[in-house]
Tab-separated table of C-alpha atoms in Angstrom:
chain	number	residue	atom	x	y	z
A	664	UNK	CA	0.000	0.000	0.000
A	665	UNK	CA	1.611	3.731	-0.981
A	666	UNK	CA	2.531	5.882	1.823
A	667	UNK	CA	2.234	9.625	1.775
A	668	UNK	CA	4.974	10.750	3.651
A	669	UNK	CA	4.480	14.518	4.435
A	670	UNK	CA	0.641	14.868	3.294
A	671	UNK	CA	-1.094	17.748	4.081
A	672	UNK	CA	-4.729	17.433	4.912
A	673	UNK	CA	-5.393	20.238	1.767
A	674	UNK	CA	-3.715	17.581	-0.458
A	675	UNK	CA	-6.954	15.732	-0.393
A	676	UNK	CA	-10.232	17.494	1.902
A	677	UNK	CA	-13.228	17.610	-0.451
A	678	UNK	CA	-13.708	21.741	-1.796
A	679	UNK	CA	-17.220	21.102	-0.208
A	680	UNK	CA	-15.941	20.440	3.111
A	681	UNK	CA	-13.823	23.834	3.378
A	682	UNK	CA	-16.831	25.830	1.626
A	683	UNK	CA	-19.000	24.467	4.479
A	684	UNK	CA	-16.610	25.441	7.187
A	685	UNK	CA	-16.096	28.956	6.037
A	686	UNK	CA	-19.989	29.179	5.682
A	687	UNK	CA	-20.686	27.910	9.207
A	688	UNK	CA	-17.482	29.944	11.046
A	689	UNK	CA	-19.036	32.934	9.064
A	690	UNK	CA	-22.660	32.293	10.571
A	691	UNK	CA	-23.763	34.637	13.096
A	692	UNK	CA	-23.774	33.012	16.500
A	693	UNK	CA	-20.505	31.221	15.712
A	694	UNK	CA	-18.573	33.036	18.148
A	695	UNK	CA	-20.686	33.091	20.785
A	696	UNK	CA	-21.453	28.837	20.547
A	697	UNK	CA	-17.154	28.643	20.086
A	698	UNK	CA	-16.926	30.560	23.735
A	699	UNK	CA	-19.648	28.296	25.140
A	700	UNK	CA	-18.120	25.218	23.839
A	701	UNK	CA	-14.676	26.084	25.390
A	702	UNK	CA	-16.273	27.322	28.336
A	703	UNK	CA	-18.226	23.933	29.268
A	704	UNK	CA	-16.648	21.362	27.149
A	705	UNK	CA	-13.493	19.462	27.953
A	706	UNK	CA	-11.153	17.378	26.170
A	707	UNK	CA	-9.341	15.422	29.016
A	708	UNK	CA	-12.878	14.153	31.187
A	709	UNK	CA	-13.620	12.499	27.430
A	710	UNK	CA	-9.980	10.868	27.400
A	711	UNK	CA	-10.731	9.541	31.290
A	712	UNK	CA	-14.301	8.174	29.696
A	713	UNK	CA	-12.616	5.747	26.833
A	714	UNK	CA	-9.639	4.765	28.985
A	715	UNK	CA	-12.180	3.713	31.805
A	716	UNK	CA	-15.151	2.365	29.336
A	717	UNK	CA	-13.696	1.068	26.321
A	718	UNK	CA	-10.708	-1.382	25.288
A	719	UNK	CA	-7.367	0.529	24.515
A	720	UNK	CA	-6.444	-0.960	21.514
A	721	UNK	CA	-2.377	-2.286	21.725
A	722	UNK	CA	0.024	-4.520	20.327
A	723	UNK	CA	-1.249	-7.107	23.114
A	724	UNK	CA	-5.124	-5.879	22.872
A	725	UNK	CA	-6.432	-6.581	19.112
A	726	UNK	CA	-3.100	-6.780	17.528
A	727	UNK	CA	-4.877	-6.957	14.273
A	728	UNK	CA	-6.840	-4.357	14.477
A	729	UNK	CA	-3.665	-2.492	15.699
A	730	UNK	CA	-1.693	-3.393	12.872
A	731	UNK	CA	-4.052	-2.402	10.676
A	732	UNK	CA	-4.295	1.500	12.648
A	733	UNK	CA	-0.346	1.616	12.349
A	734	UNK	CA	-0.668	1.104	8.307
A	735	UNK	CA	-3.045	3.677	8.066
A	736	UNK	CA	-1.281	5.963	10.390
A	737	UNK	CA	1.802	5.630	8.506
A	738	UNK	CA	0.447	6.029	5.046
A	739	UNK	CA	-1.396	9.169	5.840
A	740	UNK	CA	1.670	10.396	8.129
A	741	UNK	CA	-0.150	11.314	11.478
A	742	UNK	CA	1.741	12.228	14.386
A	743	UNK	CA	1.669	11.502	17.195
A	744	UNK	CA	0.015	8.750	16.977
A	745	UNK	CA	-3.919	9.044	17.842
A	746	UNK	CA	-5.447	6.644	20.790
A	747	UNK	CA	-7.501	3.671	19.517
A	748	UNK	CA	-10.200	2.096	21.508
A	749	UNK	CA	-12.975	-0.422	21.143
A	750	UNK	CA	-16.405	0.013	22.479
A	751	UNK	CA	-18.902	-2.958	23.166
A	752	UNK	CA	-21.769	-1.427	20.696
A	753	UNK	CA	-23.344	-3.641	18.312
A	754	UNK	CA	-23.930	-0.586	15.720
A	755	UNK	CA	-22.100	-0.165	12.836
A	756	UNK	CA	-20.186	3.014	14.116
A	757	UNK	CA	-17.112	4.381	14.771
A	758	UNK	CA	-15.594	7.906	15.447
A	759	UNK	CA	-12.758	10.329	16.632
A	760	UNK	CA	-12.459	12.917	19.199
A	761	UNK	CA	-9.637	15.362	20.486
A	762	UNK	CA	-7.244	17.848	19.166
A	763	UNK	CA	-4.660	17.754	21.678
A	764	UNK	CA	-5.018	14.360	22.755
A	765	UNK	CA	-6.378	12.890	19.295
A	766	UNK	CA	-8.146	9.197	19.388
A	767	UNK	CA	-10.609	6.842	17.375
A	768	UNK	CA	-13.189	4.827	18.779
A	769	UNK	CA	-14.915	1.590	16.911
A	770	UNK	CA	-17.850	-0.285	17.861
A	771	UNK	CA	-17.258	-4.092	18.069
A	772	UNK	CA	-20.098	-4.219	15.404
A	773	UNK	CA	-17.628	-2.258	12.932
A	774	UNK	CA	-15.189	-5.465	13.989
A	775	UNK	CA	-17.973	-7.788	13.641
A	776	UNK	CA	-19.403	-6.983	10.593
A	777	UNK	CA	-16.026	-6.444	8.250
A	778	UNK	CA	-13.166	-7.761	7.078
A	779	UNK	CA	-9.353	-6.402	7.402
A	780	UNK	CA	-9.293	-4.568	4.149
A	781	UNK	CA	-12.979	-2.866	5.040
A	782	UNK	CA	-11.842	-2.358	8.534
A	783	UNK	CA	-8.603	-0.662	7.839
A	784	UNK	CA	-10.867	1.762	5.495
A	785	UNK	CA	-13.207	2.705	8.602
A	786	UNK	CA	-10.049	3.497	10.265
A	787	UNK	CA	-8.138	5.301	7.733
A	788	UNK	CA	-11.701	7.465	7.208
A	789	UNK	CA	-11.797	8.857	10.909
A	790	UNK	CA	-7.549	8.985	10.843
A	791	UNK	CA	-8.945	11.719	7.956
A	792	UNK	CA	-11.192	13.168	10.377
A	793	UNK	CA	-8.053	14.005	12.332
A	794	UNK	CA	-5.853	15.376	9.736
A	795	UNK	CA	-8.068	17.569	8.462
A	796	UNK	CA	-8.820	19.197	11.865
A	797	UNK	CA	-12.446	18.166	12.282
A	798	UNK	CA	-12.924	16.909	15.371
A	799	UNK	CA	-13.229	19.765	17.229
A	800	UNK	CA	-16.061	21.524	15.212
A	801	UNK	CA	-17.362	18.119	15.095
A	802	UNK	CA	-17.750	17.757	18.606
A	803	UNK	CA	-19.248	21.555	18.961
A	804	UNK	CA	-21.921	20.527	16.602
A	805	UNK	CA	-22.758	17.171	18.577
A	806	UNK	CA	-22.765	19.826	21.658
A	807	UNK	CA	-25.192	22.433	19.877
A	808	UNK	CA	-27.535	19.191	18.288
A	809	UNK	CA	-27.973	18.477	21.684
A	810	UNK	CA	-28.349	21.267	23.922
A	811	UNK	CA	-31.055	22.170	20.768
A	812	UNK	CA	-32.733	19.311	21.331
A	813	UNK	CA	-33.234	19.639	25.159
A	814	UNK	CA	-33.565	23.968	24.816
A	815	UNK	CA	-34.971	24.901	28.201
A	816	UNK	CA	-32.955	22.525	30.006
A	817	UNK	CA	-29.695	22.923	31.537
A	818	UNK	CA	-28.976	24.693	28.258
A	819	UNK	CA	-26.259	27.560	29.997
A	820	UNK	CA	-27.597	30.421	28.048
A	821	UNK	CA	-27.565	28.887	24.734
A	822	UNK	CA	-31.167	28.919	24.261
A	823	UNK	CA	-30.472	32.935	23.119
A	824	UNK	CA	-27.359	31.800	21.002
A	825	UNK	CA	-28.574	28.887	18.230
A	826	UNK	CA	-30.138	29.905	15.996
A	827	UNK	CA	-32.172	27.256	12.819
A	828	UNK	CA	-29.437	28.734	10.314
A	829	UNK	CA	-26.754	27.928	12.516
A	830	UNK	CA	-27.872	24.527	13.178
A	831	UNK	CA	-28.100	23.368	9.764
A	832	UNK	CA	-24.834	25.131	8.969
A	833	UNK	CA	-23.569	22.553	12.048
A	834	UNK	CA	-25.330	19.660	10.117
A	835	UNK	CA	-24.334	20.718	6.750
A	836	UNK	CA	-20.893	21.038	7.283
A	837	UNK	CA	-20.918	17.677	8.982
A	838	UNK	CA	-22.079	15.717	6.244
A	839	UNK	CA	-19.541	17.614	3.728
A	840	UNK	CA	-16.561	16.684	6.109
A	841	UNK	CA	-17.228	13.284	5.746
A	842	UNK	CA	-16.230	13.540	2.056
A	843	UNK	CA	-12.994	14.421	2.836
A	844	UNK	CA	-12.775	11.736	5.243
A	845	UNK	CA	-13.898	9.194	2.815
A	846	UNK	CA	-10.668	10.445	0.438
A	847	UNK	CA	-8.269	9.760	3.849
A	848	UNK	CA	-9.836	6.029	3.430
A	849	UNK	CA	-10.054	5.427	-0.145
A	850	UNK	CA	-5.609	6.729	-0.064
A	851	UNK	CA	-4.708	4.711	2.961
A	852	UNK	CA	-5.979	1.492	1.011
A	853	UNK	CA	-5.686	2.545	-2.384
A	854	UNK	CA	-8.309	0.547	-3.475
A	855	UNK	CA	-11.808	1.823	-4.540
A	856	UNK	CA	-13.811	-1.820	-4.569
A	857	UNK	CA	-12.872	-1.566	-0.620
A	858	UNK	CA	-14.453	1.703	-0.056
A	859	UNK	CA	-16.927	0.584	-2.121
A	860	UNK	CA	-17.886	-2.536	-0.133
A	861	UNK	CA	-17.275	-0.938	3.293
A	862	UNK	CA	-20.267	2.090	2.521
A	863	UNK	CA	-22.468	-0.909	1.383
A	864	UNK	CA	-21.932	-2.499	4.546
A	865	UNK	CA	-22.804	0.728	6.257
A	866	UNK	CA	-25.906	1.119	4.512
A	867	UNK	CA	-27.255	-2.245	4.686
A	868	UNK	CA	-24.640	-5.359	5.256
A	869	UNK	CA	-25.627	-8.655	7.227
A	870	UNK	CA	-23.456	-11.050	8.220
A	871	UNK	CA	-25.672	-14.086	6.839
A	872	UNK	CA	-26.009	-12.893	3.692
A	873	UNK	CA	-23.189	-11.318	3.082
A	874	UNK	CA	-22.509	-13.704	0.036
A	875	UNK	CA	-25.460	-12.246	-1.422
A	876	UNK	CA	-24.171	-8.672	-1.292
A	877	UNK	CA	-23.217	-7.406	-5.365
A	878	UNK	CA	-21.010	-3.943	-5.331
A	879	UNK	CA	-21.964	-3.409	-9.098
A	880	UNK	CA	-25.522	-3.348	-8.104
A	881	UNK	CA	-25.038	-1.149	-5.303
A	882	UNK	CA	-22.989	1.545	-8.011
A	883	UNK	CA	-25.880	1.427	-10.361
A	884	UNK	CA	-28.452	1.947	-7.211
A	885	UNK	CA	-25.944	4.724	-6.634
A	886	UNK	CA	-26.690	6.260	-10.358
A	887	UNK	CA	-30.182	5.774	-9.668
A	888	UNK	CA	-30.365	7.868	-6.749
A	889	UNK	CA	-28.017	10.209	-8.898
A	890	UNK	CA	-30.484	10.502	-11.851
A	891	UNK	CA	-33.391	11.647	-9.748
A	892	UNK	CA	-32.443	15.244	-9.749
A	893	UNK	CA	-33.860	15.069	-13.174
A	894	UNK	CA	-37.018	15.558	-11.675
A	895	UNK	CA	-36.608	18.886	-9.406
A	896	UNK	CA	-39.228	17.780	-7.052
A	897	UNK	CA	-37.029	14.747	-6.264
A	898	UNK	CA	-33.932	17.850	-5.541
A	899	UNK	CA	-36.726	19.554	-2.961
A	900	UNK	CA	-37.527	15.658	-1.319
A	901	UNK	CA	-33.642	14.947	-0.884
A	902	UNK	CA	-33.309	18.757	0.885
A	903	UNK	CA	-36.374	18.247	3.053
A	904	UNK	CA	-34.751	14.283	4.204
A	905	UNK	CA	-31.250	16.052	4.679
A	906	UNK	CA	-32.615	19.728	6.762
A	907	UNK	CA	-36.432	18.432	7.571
A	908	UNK	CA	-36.769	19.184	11.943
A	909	UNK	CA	-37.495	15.394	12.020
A	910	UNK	CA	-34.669	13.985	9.498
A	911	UNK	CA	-31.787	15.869	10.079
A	912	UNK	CA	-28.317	13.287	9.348
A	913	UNK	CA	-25.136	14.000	9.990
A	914	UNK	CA	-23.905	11.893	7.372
A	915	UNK	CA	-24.354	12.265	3.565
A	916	UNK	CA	-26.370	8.655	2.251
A	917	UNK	CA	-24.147	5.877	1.398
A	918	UNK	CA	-25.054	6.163	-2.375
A	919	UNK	CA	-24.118	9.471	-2.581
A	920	UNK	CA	-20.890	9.135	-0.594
A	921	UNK	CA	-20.054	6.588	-2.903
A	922	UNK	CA	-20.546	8.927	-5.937
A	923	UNK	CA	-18.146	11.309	-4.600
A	924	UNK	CA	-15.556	8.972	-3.959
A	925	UNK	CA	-16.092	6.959	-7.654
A	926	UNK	CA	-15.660	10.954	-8.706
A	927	UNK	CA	-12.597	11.330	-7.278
A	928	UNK	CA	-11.090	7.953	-7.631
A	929	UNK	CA	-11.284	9.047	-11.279
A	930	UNK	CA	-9.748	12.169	-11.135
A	931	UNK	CA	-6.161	13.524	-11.855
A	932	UNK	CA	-6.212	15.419	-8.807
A	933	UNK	CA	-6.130	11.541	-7.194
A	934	UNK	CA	-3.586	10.388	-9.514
A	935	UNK	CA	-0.865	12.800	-9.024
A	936	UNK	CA	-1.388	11.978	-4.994
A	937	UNK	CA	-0.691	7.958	-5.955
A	938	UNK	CA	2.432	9.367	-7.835
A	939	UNK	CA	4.035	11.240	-5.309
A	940	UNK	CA	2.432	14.948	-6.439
A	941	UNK	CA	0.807	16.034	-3.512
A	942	UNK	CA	1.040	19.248	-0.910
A	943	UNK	CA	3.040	18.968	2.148
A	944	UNK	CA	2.629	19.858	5.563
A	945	UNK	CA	5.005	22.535	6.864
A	946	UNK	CA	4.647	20.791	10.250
A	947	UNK	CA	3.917	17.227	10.342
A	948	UNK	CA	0.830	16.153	12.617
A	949	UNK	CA	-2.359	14.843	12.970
A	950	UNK	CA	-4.220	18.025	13.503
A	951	UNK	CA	-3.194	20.945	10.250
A	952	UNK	CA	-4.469	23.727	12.345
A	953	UNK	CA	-2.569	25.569	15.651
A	954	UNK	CA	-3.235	24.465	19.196
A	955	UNK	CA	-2.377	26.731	22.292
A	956	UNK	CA	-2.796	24.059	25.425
A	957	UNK	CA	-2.033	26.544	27.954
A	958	UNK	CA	-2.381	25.160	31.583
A	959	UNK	CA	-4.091	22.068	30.892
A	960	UNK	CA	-5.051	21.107	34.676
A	961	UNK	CA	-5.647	24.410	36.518
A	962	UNK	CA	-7.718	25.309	33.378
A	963	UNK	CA	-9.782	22.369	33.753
A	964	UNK	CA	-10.191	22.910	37.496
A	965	UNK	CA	-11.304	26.316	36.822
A	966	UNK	CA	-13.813	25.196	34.163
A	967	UNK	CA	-15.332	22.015	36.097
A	968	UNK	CA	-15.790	24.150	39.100
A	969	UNK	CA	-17.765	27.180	36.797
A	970	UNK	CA	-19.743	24.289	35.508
A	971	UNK	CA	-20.831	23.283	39.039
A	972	UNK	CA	-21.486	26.348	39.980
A	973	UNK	CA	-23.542	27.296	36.971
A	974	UNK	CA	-26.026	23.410	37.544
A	975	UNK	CA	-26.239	24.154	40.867
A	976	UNK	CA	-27.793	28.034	40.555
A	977	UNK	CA	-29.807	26.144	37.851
A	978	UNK	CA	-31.144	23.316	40.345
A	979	UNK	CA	-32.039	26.351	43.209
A	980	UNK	CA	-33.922	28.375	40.135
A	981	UNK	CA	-36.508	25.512	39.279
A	982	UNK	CA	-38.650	23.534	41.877
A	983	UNK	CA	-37.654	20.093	42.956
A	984	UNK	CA	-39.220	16.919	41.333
A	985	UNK	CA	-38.411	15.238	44.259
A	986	UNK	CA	-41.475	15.745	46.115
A	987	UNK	CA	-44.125	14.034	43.097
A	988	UNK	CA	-41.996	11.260	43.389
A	989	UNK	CA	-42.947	8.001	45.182
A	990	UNK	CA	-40.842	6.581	48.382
């Protein structure tokens, strides 16, 4: 498999993807959910959660699995090396988290339901996730999905701050990173038929009948779905299924993922990267954006202890439930 020594995450991250950043950071209310999300959300308590949850993957934990993280960590040059970690979750999932202290966790479904080839693709995708810098406006729009959900709750003054534009900026920026995370995959494994296989797992595999699985069928579904924008009432349906308040997705459909990448695959843009012709990173590292740490532990003391403070003014403002329930 080819190795891209140097890489920089512009070498490959989908034109979509960085239109649908600068349209979201642009977005009024940005700023104010950015200072919200540093204020009450913490990198390190999520690092204590997988080490104490989830298997740390290792040369003596899921050596396979490992081996296959090191290839993909070595052909998309990613250092240091991200945290991987297996969670007992029978849902065909996986995902990354951290800037400073970077890691990936799969769900034992993803281990379950795939093969080495399709498994080292889920991998290399979220190792994308990292390069490109996502993870941290990935997990403020997890943070703003939810505290929208739950608005009225222990929402810390957001409920003035997100607005329905901003939201679907969140979404829509979500689904168009996951193109360029789909390019990290399709390089780390150079081959397309294993991309190709591992979406059609996502969208519908089964162990039992995996035999009966056909990728060329699953293309031409993917041309279907393509071909309905001739009809521009089928454009409005796939808008409504992507930004409806009941069908929001953070992901793009598998079909139309796999269009992008079959785009791509074909493209001299993807070429020159298999040859060797491909922009560098000034400074190697996971994360192609800068990170100011400061003083990680009295910072975090500082925060948890606002964040207390700020639940427990919260709990004295509304009238306790305690009393309508039963001994």
């Amino acid at each position: 498999m080819p190795d891209y020594p140097g890489i920089s995450s512009d070498a490959f991250r989908h034109p979509l993807d960085r239109e649908a950043e600068e349209a979201l950071r642009n977005l009024a209310g940005f700023d104010g959910v950015a200072r919200k999300f540093v204020e009450y959300v913490y990198e390190r308590p999520q690092a204590v959660f997988l080490t104490g949850n989830h298997i740390q993957v290792g040369p003596r934990q899921y050596s396979t699995v490992y081996q296959l993280f090191r290839e993909a960590v070595r052909a998309l040059d990613i250092s240091p090396e991200p945290l991987l970690f297996v969670s007992h979750n029978p849902q065909l999932n996986a995902f990354s988290l951290g800037q400073d202290h970077p890691s990936i966790t799969l769900n034992s479904g993803v281990l379950d339901a795939m093969n080495e080839a399709e498994l080292k693709a889920v991998i290399a995708h979220e190792l994308g996730h990292l390069k490109c810098g996502h993870t941290i406006l990935s997990q403020m729009a997890m943070w703003v999905i939810s505290t929208a959900r739950f608005v009225g709750e222990f929402t810390f003054g957001m409920g003035n701050v997100i607005s329905s534009g901003l939201l679907y900026a969140f979404y829509e920026w979500r689904r168009k990173a996951e193109l360029s995370a789909d390019r990290a995959a399709l390089l780390a494994t150079d081959s397309l038929d294993t991309v190709t296989k591992t979406l059609m797992i996502v969208a519908g595999g089964s162990q039992n009948y995996a035999h009966e699985l056909d990728m060329t069928e699953f293309i031409r579904q993917a041309e279907r779905y393509q071909e309905l924008d001739r009809d521009e009432l089928n454009q409005v349906y796939k808008f409504l299924l992507y930004n409806g308040p009941q069908t929001m997705t953070s992901h793009p459909f598998a079909v139309e993922r796999l269009h992008y990448i079959r785009q791509w695959a074909q493209s001299a843009d993807y070429q020159r990267i298999r040859s060797g012709d491909y922009r560098h990173d000034e400074a190697r590292g996971a994360v192609n954006v800068k990170t100011d740490a400061g003083n990680t532990v009295t910072s975090l003391r500082r925060e948890i202890e606002a964040l207390q403070a700020e639940i427990e003014r919260e709990k004295q403002r509304r009238p306790s439930s305690n009393s309508s329930q039963r001994p």
